[in-house]
Tab-separated table of C-alpha atoms and ligand atoms in Angstrom:
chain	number	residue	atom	x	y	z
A	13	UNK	CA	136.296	-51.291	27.019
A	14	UNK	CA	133.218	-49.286	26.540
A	15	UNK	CA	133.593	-45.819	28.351
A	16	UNK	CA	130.524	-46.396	30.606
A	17	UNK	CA	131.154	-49.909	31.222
A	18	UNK	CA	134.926	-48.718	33.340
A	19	UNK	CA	135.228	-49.836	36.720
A	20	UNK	CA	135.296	-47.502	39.457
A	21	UNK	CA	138.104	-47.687	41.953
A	22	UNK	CA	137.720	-47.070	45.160
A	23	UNK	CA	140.594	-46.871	48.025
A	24	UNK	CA	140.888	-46.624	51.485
A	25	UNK	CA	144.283	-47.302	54.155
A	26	UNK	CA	142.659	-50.629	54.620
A	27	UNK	CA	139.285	-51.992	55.584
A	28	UNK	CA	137.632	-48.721	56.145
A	29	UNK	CA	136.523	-48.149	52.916
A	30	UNK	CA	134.838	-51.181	52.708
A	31	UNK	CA	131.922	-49.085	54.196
A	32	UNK	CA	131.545	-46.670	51.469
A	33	UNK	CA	131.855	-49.434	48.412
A	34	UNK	CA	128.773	-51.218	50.534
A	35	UNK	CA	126.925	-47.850	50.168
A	36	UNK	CA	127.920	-47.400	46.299
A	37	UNK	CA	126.813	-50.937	46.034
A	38	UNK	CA	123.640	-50.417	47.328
A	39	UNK	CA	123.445	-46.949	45.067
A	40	UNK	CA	124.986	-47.823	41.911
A	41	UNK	CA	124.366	-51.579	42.003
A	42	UNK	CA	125.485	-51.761	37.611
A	43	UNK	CA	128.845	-50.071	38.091
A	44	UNK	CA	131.999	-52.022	38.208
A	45	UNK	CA	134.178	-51.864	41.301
A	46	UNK	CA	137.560	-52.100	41.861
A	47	UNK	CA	138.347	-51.690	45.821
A	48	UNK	CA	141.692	-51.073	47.006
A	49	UNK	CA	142.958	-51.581	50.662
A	50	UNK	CA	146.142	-50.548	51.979
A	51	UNK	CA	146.090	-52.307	55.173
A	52	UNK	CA	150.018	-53.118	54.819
A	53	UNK	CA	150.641	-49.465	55.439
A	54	UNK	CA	147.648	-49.253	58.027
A	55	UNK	CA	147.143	-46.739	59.567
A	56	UNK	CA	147.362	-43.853	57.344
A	57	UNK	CA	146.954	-41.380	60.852
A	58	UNK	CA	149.749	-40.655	62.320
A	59	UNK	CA	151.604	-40.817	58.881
A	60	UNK	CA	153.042	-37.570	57.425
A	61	UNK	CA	151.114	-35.744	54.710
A	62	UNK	CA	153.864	-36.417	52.482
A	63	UNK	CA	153.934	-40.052	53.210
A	64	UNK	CA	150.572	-40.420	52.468
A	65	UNK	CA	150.515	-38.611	49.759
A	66	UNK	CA	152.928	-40.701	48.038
A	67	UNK	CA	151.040	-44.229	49.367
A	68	UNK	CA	147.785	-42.611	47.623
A	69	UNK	CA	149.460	-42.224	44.570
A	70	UNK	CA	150.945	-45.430	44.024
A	71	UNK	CA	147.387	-46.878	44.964
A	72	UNK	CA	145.930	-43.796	42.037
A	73	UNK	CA	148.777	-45.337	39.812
A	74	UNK	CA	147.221	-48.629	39.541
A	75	UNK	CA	143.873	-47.690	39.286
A	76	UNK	CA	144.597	-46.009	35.722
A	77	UNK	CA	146.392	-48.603	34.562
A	78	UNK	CA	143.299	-50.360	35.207
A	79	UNK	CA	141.522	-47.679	33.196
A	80	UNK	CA	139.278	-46.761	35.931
A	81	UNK	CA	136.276	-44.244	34.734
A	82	UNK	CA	136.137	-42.291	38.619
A	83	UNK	CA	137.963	-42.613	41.914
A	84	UNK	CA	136.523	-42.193	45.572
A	85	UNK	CA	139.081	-41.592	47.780
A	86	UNK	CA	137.264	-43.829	50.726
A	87	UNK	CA	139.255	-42.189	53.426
A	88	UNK	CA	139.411	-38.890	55.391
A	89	UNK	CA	142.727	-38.910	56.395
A	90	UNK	CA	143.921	-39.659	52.647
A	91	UNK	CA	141.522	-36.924	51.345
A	92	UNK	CA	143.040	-34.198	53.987
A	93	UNK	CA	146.663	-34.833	52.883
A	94	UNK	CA	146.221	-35.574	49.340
A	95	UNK	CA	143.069	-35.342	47.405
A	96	UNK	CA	144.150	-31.658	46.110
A	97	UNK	CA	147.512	-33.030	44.804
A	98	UNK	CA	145.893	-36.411	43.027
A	99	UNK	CA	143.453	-33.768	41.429
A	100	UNK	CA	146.178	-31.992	39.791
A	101	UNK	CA	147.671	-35.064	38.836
A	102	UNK	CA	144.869	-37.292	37.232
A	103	UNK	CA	142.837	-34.515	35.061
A	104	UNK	CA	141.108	-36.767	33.499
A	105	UNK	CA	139.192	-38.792	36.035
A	106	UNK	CA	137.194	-37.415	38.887
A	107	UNK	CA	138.865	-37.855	41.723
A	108	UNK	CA	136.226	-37.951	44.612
A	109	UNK	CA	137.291	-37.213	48.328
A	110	UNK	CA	135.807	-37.473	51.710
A	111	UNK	CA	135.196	-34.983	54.737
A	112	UNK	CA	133.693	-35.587	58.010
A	113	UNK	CA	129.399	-35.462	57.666
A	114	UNK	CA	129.253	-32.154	59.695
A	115	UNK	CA	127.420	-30.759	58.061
A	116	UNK	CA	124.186	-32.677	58.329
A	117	UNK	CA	125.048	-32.756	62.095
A	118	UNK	CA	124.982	-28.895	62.798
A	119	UNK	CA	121.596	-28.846	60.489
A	120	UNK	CA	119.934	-31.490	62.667
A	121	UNK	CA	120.940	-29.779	66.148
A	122	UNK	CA	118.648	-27.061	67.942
A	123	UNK	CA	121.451	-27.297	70.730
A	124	UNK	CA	124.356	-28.903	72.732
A	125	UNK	CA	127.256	-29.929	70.839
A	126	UNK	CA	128.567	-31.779	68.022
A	127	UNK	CA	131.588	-34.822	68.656
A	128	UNK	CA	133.990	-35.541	65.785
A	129	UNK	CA	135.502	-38.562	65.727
A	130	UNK	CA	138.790	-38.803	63.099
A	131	UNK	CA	141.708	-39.462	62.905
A	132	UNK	CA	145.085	-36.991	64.388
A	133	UNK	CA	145.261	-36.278	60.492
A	134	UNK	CA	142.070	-35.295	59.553
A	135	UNK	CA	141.651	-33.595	62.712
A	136	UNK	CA	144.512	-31.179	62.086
A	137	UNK	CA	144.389	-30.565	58.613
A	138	UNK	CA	142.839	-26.916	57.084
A	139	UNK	CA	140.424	-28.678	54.998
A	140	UNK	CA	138.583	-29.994	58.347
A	141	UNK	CA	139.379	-26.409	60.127
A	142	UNK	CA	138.214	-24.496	57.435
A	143	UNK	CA	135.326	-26.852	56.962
A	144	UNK	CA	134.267	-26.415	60.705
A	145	UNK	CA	134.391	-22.413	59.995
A	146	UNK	CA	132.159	-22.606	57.481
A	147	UNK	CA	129.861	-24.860	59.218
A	148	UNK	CA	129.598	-25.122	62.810
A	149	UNK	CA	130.786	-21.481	63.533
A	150	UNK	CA	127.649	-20.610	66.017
A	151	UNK	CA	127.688	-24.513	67.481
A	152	UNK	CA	130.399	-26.338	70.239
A	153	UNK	CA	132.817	-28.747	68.399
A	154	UNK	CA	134.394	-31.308	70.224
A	155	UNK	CA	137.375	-33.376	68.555
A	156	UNK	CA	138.642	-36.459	69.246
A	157	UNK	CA	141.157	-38.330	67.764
A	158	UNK	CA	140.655	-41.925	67.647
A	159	UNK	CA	143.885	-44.486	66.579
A	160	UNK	CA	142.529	-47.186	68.811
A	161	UNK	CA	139.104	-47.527	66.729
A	162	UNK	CA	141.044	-48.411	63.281
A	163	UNK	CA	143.044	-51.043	64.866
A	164	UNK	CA	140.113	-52.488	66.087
A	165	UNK	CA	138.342	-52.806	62.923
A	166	UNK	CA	141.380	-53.607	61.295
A	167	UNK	CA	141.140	-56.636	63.193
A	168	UNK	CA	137.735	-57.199	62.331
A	169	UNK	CA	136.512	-56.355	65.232
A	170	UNK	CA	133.068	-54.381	65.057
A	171	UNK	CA	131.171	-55.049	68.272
A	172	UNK	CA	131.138	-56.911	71.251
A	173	UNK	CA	132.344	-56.381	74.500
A	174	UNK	CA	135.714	-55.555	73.616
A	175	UNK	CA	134.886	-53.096	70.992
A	176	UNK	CA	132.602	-51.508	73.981
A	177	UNK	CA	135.503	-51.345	76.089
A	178	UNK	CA	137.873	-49.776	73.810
A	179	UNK	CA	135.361	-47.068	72.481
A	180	UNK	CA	134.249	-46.480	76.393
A	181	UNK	CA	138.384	-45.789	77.060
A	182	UNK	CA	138.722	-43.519	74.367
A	183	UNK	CA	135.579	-41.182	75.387
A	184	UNK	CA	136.906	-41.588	78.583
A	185	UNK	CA	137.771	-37.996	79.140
A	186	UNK	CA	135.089	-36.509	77.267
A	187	UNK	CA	132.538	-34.921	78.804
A	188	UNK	CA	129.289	-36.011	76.967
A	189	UNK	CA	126.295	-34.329	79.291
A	190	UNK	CA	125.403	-31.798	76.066
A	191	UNK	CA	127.263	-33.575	72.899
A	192	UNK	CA	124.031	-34.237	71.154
A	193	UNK	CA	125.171	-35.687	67.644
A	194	UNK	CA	128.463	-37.607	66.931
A	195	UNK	CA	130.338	-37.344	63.553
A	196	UNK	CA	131.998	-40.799	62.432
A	197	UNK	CA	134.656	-38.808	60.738
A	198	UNK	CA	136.924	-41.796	59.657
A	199	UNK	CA	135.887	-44.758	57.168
A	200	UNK	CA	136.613	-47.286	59.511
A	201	UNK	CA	134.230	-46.061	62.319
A	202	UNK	CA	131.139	-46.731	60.081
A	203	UNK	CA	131.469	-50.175	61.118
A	204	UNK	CA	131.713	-49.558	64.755
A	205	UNK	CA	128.531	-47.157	64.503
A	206	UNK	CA	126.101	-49.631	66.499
A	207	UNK	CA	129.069	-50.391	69.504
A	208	UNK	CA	129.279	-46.479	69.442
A	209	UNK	CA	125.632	-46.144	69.986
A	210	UNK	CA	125.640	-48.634	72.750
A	211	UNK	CA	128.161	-46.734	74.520
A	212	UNK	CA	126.772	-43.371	74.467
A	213	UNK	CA	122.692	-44.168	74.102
A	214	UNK	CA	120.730	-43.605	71.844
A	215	UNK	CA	119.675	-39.885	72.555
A	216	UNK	CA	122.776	-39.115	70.493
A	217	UNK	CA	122.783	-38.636	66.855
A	218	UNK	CA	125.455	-40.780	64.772
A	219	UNK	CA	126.331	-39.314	61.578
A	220	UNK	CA	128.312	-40.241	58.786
A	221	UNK	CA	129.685	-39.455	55.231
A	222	UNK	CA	128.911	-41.925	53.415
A	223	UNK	CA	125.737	-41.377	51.370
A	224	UNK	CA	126.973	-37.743	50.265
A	225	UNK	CA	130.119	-39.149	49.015
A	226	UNK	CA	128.285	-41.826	47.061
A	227	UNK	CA	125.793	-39.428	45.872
A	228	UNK	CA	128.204	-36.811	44.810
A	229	UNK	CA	129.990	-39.162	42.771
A	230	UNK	CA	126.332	-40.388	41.154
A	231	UNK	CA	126.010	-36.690	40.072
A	232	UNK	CA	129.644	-36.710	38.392
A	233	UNK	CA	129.259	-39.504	36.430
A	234	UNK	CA	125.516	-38.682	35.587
A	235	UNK	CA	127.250	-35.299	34.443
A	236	UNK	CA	129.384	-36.921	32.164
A	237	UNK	CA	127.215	-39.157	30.487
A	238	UNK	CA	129.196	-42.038	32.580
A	239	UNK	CA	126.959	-43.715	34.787
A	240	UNK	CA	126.293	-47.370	33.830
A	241	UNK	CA	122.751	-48.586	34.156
A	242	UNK	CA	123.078	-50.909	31.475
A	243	UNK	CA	121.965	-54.253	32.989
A	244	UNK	CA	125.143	-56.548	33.189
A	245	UNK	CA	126.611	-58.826	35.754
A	246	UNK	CA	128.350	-55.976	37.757
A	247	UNK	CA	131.747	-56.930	39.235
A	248	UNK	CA	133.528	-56.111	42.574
A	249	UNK	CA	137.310	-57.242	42.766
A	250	UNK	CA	138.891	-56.650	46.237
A	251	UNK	CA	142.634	-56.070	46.204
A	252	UNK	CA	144.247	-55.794	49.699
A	253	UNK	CA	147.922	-54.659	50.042
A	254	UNK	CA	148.382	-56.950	53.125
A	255	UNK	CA	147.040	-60.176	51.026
A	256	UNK	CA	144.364	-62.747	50.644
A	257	UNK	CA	143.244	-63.101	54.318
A	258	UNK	CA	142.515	-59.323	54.584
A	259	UNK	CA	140.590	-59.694	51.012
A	260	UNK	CA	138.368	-62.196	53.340
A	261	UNK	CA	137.917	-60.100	56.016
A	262	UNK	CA	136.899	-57.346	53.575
A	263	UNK	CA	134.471	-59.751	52.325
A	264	UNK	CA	133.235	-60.323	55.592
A	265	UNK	CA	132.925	-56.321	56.722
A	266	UNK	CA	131.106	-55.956	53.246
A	267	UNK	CA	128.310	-58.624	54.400
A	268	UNK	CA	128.003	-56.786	57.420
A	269	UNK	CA	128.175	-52.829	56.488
A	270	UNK	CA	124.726	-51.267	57.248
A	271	UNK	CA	123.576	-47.939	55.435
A	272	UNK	CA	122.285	-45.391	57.936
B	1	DGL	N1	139.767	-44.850	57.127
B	1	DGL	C1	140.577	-43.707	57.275
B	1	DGL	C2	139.754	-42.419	57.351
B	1	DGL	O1	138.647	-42.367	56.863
B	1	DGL	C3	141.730	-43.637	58.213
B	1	DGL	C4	142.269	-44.758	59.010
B	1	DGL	C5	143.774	-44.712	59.207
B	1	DGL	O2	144.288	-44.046	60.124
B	1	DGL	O3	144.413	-45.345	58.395
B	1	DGL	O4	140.193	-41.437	57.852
């Protein structure tokens, strides 16, 4: 296979990363795609690094056997506990993480506070503490860990009344009067962006990661002379861990994912 014309595999712990193949989709619409979701082993969360670490590389595994050109780790959590270790193990491909958009948050905020929605994982891990030192030192961060928003959209469940109800529970204790922009820190969240917004109104900034993640790995490839533009019938193959009914719900979050 022709360098350039290599797919690009993309993984997430299930549906999640659905979101950000819709985005590189929409960005890199002549690539090849090869989406992986691990929704057997769903959630990645509450998981030990180690475990995840080892569920990433299996999923890493397959993807160069499949001779993939780049891979976009579609996933916060999976990012926090293992992009640094797949790095030193696959020197040859890019291996692209995730981090919660704070940044873009903090730069759009005269005031009030900034909510980050993750999940316990991300949350906890250095690269997120660090990455709020660098950041957000002068600004409020609030954290909140969210388990009950990946089971939702696990479920395929992305708005509604139910979805309203669970998100309303979780912010439950929060106190909201000055959190002025929220961070959709997980993959999965993406897709509940619009329930989210109905819950808090719409005075509150939603941000998310998607775009810089897409964009950063346009640069790479662009760097290294990778990025396919030829004009060809582009393929996306969805490979769920859980089997072919998750495959068509990922089909069906795909239709429905929404850039910001
Ligand atoms: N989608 C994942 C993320 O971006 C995590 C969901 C999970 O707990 O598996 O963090």
């Amino acid at each position: 296979m022709m360098d350039r014309h290599r797919p690009i595999g993309i993984f997430d712990s299930g549906m999640g990363g659905i979101s950000v193949l819709g985005e590189a989709i929409r960005m890199l619409p002549t690539e090849n795609f090869i989406y992986y979701g691990d929704s057997a082993n769903a959630p990645y969360g509450p998981k030990s690094k180690e475990e995840v670490t080892q569920l990433c590389e299996a999923i890493c595994d397959h993807f160069v056997e499949r001779q993939v050109k780049a891979i976009v780790i579609a996933c916060n959590t999976a990012t926090s506990a293992a992009a640094e270790y797949l790095r030193t193990k696959y020197t040859d491909i890019p291996v692209i993480g995730m981090e919660p958009a704070l940044k873009p948050a903090v730069e759009m905020l005269d005031e009030g506070a900034v909510l980050v929605l993750a999940t316990e994982m991300t949350l906890r891990e250095e690269k997120f503490l660090n990455l709020c030192d660098r950041i957000a030192k002068e600004r409020e961060v609030l954290k909140l860990a969210c388990p009950s928003f990946v089971a939702l959209v696990e479920e395929g469940i992305t708005q509604g009344p139910e979805a309203e109800r669970v998100i309303k529970d979780c912010l439950g204790g929060v106190d909201l009067s000055h959190v002025k922009a929220i961070v959709l820190g997980c993959t999965h969240f993406v897709f509940l962006r619009q329930a989210v917004a109905n819950v808090v109104g719409s005075h509150v900034g939603i941000f998310d990661g998607n775009y810089g993640t897409v964009k950063h790995l346009l640069d790479l490839l662009e760097a290294r002379g990778e990025h396919d533009m030829t004009k060809h019938e582009a393929t996306i193959e969805i490979i769920n861990s859980g089997g072919m009914p998750l495959v068509l719900q990922s089909q069906k979050l795909l239709n429905i994912y929404k850039p910001l």
